[in-house]
PDB file of C-alpha atoms in Angstrom:
ATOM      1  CA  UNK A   1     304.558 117.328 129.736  1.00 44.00           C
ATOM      2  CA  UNK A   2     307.000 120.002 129.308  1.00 54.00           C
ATOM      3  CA  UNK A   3     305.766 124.017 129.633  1.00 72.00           C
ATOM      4  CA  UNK A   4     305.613 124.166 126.077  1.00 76.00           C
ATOM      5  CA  UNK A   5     304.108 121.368 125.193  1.00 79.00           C
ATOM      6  CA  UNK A   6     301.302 122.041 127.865  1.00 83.00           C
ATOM      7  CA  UNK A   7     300.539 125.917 126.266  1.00 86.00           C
ATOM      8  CA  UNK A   8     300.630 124.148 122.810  1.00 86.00           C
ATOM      9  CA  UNK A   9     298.243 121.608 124.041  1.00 85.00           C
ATOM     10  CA  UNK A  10     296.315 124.451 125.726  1.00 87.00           C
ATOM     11  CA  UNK A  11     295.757 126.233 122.681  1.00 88.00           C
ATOM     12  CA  UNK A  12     294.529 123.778 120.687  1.00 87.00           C
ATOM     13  CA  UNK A  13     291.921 122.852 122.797  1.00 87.00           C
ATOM     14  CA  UNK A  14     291.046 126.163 122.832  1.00 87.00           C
ATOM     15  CA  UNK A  15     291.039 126.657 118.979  1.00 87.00           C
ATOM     16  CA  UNK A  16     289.325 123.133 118.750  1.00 86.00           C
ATOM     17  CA  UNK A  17     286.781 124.880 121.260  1.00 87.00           C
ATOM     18  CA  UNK A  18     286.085 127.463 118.574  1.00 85.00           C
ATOM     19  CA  UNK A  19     287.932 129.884 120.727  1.00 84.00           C
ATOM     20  CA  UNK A  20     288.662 132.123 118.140  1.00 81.00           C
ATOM     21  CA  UNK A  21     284.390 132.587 117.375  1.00 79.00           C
ATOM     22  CA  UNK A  22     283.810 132.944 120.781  1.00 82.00           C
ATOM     23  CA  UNK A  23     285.089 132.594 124.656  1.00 87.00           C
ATOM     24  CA  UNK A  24     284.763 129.356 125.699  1.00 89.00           C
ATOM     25  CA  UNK A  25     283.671 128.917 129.349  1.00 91.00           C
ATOM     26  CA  UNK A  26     286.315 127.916 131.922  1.00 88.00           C
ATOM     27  CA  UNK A  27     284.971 124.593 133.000  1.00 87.00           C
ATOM     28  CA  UNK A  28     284.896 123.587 129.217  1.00 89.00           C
ATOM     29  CA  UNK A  29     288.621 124.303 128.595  1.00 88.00           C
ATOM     30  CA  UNK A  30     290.011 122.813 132.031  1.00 85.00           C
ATOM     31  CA  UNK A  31     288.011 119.666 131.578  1.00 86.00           C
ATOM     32  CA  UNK A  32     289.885 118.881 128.283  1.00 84.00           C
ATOM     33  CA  UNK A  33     293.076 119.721 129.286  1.00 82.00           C
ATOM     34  CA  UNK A  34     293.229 118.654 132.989  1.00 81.00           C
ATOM     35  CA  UNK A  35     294.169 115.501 134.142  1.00 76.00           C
ATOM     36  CA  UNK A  36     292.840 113.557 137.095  1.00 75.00           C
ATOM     37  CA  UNK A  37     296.562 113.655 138.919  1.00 76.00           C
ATOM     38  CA  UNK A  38     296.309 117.356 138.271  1.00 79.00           C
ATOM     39  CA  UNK A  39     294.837 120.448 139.169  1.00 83.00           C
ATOM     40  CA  UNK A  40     293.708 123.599 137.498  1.00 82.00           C
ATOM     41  CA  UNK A  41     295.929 125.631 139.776  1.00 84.00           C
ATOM     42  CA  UNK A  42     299.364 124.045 138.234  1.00 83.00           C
ATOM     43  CA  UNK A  43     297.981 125.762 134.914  1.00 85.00           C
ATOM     44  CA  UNK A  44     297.756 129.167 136.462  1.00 87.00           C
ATOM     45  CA  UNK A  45     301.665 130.178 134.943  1.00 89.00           C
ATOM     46  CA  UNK A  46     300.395 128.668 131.547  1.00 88.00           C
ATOM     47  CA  UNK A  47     297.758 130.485 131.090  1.00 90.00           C
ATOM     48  CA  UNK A  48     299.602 134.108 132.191  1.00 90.00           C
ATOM     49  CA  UNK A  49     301.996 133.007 130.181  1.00 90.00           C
ATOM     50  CA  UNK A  50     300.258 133.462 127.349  1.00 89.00           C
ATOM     51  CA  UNK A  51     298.223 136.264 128.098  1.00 89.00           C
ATOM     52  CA  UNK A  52     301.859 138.000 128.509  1.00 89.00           C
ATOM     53  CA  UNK A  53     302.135 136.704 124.977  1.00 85.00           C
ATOM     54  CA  UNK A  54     298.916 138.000 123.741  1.00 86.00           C
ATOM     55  CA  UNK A  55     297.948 134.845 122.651  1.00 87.00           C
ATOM     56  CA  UNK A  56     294.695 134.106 124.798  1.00 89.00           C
ATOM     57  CA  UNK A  57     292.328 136.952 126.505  1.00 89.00           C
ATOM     58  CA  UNK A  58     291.148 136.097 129.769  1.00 89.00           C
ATOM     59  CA  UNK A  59     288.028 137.354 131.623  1.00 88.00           C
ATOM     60  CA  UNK A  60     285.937 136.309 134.913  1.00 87.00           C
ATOM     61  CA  UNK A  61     283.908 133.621 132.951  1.00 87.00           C
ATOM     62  CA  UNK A  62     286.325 132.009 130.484  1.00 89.00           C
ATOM     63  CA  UNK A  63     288.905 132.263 127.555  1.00 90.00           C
ATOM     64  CA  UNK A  64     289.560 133.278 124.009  1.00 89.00           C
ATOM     65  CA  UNK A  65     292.264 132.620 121.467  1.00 85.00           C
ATOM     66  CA  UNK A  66     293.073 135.505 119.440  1.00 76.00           C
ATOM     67  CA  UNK A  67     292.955 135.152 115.784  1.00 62.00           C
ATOM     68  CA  UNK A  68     296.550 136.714 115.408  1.00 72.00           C
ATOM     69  CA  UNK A  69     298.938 135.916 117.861  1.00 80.00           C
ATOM     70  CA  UNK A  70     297.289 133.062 119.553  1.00 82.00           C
ATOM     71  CA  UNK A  71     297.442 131.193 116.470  1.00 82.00           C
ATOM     72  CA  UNK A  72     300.123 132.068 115.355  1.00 82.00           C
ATOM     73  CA  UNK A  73     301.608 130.717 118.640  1.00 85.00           C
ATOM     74  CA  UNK A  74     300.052 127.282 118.534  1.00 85.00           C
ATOM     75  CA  UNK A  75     301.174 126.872 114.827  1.00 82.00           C
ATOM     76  CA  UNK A  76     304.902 127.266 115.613  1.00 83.00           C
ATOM     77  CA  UNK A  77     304.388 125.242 118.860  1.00 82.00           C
ATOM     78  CA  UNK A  78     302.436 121.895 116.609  1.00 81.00           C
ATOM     79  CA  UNK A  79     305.322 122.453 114.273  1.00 79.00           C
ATOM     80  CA  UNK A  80     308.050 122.475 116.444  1.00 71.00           C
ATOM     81  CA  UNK A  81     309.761 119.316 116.734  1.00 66.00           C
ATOM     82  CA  UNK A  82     309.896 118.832 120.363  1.00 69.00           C
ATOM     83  CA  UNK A  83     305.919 118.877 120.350  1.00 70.00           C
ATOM     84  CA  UNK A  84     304.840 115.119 121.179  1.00 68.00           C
ATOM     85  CA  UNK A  85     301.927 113.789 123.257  1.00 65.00           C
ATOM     86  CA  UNK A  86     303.252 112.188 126.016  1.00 61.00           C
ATOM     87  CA  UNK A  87     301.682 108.672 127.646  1.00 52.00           C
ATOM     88  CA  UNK A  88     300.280 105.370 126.249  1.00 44.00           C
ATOM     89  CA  UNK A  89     297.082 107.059 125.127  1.00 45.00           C
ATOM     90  CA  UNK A  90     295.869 110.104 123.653  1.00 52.00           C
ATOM     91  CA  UNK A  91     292.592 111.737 124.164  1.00 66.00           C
ATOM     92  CA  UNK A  92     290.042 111.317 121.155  1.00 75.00           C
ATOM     93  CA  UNK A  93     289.748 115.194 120.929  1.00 77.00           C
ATOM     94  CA  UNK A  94     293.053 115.751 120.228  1.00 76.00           C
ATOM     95  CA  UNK A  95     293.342 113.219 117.308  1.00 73.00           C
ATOM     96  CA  UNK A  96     290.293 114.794 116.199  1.00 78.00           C
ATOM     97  CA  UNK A  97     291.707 118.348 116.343  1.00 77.00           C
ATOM     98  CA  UNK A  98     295.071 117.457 115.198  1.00 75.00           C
ATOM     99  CA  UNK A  99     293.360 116.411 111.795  1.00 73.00           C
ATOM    100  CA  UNK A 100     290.637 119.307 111.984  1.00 75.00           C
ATOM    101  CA  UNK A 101     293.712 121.713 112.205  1.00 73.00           C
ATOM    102  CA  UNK A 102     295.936 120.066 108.834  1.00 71.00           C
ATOM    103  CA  UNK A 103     292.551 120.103 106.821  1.00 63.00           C
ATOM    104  CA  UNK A 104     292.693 123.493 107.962  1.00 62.00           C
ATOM    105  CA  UNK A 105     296.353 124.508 107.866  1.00 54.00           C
ATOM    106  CA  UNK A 106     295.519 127.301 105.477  1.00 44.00           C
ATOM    107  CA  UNK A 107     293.180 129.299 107.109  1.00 42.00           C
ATOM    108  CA  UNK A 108     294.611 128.304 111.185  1.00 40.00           C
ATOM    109  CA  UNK A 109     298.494 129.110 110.727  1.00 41.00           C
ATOM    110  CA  UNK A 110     296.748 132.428 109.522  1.00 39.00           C
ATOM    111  CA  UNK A 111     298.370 134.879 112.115  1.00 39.00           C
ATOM    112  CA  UNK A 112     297.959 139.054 112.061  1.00 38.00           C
ATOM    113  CA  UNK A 113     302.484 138.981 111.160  1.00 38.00           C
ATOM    114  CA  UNK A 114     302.106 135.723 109.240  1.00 38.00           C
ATOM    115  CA  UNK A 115     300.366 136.381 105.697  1.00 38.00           C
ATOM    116  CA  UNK A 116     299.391 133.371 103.648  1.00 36.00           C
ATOM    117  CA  UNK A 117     299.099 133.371 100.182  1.00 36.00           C
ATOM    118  CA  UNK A 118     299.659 137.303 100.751  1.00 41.00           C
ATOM    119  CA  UNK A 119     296.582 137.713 103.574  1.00 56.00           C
ATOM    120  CA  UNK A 120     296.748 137.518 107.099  1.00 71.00           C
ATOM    121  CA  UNK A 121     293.764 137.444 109.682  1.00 84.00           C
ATOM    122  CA  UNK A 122     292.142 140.480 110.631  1.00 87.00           C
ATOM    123  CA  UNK A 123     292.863 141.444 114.277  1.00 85.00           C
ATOM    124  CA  UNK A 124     290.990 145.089 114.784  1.00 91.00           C
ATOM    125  CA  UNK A 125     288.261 147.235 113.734  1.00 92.00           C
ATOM    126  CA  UNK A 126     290.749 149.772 112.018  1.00 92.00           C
ATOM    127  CA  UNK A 127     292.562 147.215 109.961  1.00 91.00           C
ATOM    128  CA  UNK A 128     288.958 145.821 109.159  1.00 93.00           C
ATOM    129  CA  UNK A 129     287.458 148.956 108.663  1.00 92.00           C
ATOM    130  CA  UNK A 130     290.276 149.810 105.480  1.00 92.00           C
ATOM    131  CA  UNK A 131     289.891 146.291 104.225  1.00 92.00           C
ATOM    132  CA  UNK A 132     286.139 146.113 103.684  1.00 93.00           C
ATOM    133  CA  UNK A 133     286.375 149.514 102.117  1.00 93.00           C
ATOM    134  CA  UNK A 134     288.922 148.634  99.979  1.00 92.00           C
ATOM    135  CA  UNK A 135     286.816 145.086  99.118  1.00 92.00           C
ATOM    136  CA  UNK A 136     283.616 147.495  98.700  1.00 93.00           C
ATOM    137  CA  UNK A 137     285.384 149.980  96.081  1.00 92.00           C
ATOM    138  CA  UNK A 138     286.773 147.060  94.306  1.00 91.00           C
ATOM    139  CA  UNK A 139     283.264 145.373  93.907  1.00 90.00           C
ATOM    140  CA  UNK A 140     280.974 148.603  93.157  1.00 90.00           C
ATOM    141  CA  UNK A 141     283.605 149.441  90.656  1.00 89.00           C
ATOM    142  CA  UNK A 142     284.105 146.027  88.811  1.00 86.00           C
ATOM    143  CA  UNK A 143     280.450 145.003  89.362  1.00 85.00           C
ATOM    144  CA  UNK A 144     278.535 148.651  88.952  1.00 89.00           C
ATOM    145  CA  UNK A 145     276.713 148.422  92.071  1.00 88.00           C
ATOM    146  CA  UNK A 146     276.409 151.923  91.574  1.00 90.00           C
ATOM    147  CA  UNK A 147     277.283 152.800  95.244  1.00 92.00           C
ATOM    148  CA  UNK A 148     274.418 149.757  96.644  1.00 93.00           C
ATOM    149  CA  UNK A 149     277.124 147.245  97.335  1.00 94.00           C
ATOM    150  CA  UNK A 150     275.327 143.610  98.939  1.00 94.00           C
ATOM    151  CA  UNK A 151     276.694 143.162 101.873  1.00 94.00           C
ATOM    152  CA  UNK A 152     276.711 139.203 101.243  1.00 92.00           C
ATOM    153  CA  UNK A 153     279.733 140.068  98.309  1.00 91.00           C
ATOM    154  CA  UNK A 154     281.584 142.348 100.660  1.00 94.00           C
ATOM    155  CA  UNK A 155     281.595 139.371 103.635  1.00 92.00           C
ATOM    156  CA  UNK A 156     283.203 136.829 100.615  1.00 88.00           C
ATOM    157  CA  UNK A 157     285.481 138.875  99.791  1.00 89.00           C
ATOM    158  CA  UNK A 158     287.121 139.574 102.601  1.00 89.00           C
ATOM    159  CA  UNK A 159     286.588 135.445 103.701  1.00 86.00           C
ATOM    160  CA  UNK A 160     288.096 133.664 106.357  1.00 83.00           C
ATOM    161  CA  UNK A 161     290.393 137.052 107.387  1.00 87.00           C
ATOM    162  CA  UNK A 162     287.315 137.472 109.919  1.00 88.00           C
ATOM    163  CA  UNK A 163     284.763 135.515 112.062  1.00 89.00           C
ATOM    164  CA  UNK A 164     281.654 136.033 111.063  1.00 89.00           C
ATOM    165  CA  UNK A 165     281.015 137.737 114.793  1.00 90.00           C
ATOM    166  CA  UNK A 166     283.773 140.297 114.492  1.00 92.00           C
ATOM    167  CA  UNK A 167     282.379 141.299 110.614  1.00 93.00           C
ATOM    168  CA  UNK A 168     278.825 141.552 111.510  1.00 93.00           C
ATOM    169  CA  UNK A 169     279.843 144.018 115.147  1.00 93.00           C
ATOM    170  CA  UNK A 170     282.438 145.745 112.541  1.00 95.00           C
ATOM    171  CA  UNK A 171     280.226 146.434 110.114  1.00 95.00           C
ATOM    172  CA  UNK A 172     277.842 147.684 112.116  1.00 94.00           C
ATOM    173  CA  UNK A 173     280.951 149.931 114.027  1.00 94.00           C
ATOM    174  CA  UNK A 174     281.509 151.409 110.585  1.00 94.00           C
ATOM    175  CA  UNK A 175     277.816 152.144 110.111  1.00 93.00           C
ATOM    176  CA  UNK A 176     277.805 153.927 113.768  1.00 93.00           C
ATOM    177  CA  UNK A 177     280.424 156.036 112.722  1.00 94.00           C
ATOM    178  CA  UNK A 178     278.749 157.851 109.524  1.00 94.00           C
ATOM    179  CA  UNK A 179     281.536 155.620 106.697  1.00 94.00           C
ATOM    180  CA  UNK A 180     278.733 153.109 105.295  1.00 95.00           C
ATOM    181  CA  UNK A 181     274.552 153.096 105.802  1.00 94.00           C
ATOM    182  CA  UNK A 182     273.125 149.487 106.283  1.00 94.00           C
ATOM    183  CA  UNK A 183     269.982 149.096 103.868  1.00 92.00           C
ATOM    184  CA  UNK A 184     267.079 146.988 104.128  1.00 88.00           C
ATOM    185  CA  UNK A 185     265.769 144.971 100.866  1.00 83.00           C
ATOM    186  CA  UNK A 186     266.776 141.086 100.168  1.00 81.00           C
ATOM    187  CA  UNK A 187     269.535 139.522  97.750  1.00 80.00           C
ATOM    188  CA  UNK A 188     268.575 139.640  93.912  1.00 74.00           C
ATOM    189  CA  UNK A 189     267.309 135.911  93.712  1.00 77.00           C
ATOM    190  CA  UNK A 190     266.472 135.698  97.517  1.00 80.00           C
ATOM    191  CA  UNK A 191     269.379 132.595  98.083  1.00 82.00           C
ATOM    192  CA  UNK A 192     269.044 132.005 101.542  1.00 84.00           C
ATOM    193  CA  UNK A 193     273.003 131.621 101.748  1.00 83.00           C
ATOM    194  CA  UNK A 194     273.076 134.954 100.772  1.00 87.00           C
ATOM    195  CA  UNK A 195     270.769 136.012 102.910  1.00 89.00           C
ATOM    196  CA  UNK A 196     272.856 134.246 105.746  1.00 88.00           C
ATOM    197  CA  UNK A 197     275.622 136.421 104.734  1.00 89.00           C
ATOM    198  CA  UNK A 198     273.994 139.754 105.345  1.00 92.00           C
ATOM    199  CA  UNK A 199     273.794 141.171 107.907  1.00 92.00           C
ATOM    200  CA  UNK A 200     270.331 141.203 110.395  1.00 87.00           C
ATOM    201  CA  UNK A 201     270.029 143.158 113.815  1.00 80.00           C
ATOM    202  CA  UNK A 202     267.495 143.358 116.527  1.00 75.00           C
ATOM    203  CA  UNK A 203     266.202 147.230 115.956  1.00 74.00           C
ATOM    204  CA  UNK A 204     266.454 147.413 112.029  1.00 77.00           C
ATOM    205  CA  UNK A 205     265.953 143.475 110.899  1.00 86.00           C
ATOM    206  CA  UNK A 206     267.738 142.112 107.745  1.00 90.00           C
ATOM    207  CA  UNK A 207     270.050 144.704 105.939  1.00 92.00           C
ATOM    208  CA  UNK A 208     271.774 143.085 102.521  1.00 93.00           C
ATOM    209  CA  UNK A 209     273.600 146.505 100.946  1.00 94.00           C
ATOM    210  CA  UNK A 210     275.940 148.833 102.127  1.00 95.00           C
ATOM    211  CA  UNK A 211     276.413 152.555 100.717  1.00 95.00           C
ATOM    212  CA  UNK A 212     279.314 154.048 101.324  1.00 95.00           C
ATOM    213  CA  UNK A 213     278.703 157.868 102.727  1.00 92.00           C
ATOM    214  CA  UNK A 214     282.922 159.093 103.710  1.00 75.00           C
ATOM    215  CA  UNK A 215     285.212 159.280 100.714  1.00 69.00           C
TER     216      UNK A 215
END
């Protein structure tokens, strides 16, 4: 396959991977994408080619797709019309992520440049940080939470802009620095989706409202 249909066939076995939750480990990526005339080593300019991009992160133990740029990248590269699988027969994953990814197309093409339908994903704590206050004065004011704002609400309204890992650290950044207190209590009819969508940590347990203490 060609360089750029290797990086685009990279990154979606990364994204398939969930590599935008989480790093996936090294041996995990490899053994989708590596063939058994090939070895890992004739990857090495693919994958520094992209972190040059700033498309995946790289560390000792494995790799991560960022939500911005890295998708961003594969989207252009599975719509680009020299993209093609080449060979008599195509592995079941990528079938399977090919379809995962249209069913998907509105929330994976999301990229931190890209908007769609006027949002684009969330790719730092400071660009977080003035969305979920903006998403938190919006609700206390059209909902009268009267400055006790469930955290479940804030989470859905900001949606699929932000893994669920990067909102629940964020949050918790936000409450670190003095801009919103984490409170304990449960959801107003105890909805265990709800509950899901708070927020629960090791020292403090389950915290379901925010209260926002900066201006």
């Amino acid at each position: 396959m060609t360089s750029k249909n290797t990086s685009t066939r990279l990154l979606l076995a990364l994204w398939d991977l969930g590599g935008t939750q989480q790093e996936v480990k090294k041996g995990q990526l490899t053994k989708r994408i590596v063939s058994k005339s090939q070895k890992v080593a004739d990857y090495q300019g693919i994958f520094e080619e992209l972190q040059k991009q700033g498309a995946i992160a790289i560390s000792k133990k494995g790799y991560s797709l960022t939500s911005g740029k890295g998708l961003e990248v594969l989207g252009e590269g599975l719509r680009s019309g020299d993209f093609k699988f080449e060979g008599t027969i195509v592995g079941t994953w990528a079938a399977n992520a090919l379809v995962k990814w249209i069913s998907q197309i509105d929330v994976a093409v999301v990229g931190a440049d890209v908007p769609v339908n006027g949002r684009g994903a969330i790719a730092s704590y400071d660009e977080f940080k003035s969305v979920a206050l903006e998403v938190y004065d919006k609700l206390n004011y059209e909902y009268n939470f009267n400055n006790l704002v469930p955290i479940y609400r804030i989470r859905r309204g900001i949606g699929d802009r932000v893994s669920r890992t990067d909102f629940n650290d964020w949050l918790l950044e936000m409450q670190a620095d003095d801009i919103l207190q984490l409170q304990g209590g449960t959801v107003e009819d105890n909805a265990s989706d709800k509950i899901e969508d708070s927020i629960t940590t090791e020292l403090n347990g389950l915290r379901c409202y925010s209260k926002r203490l900066k201006p």
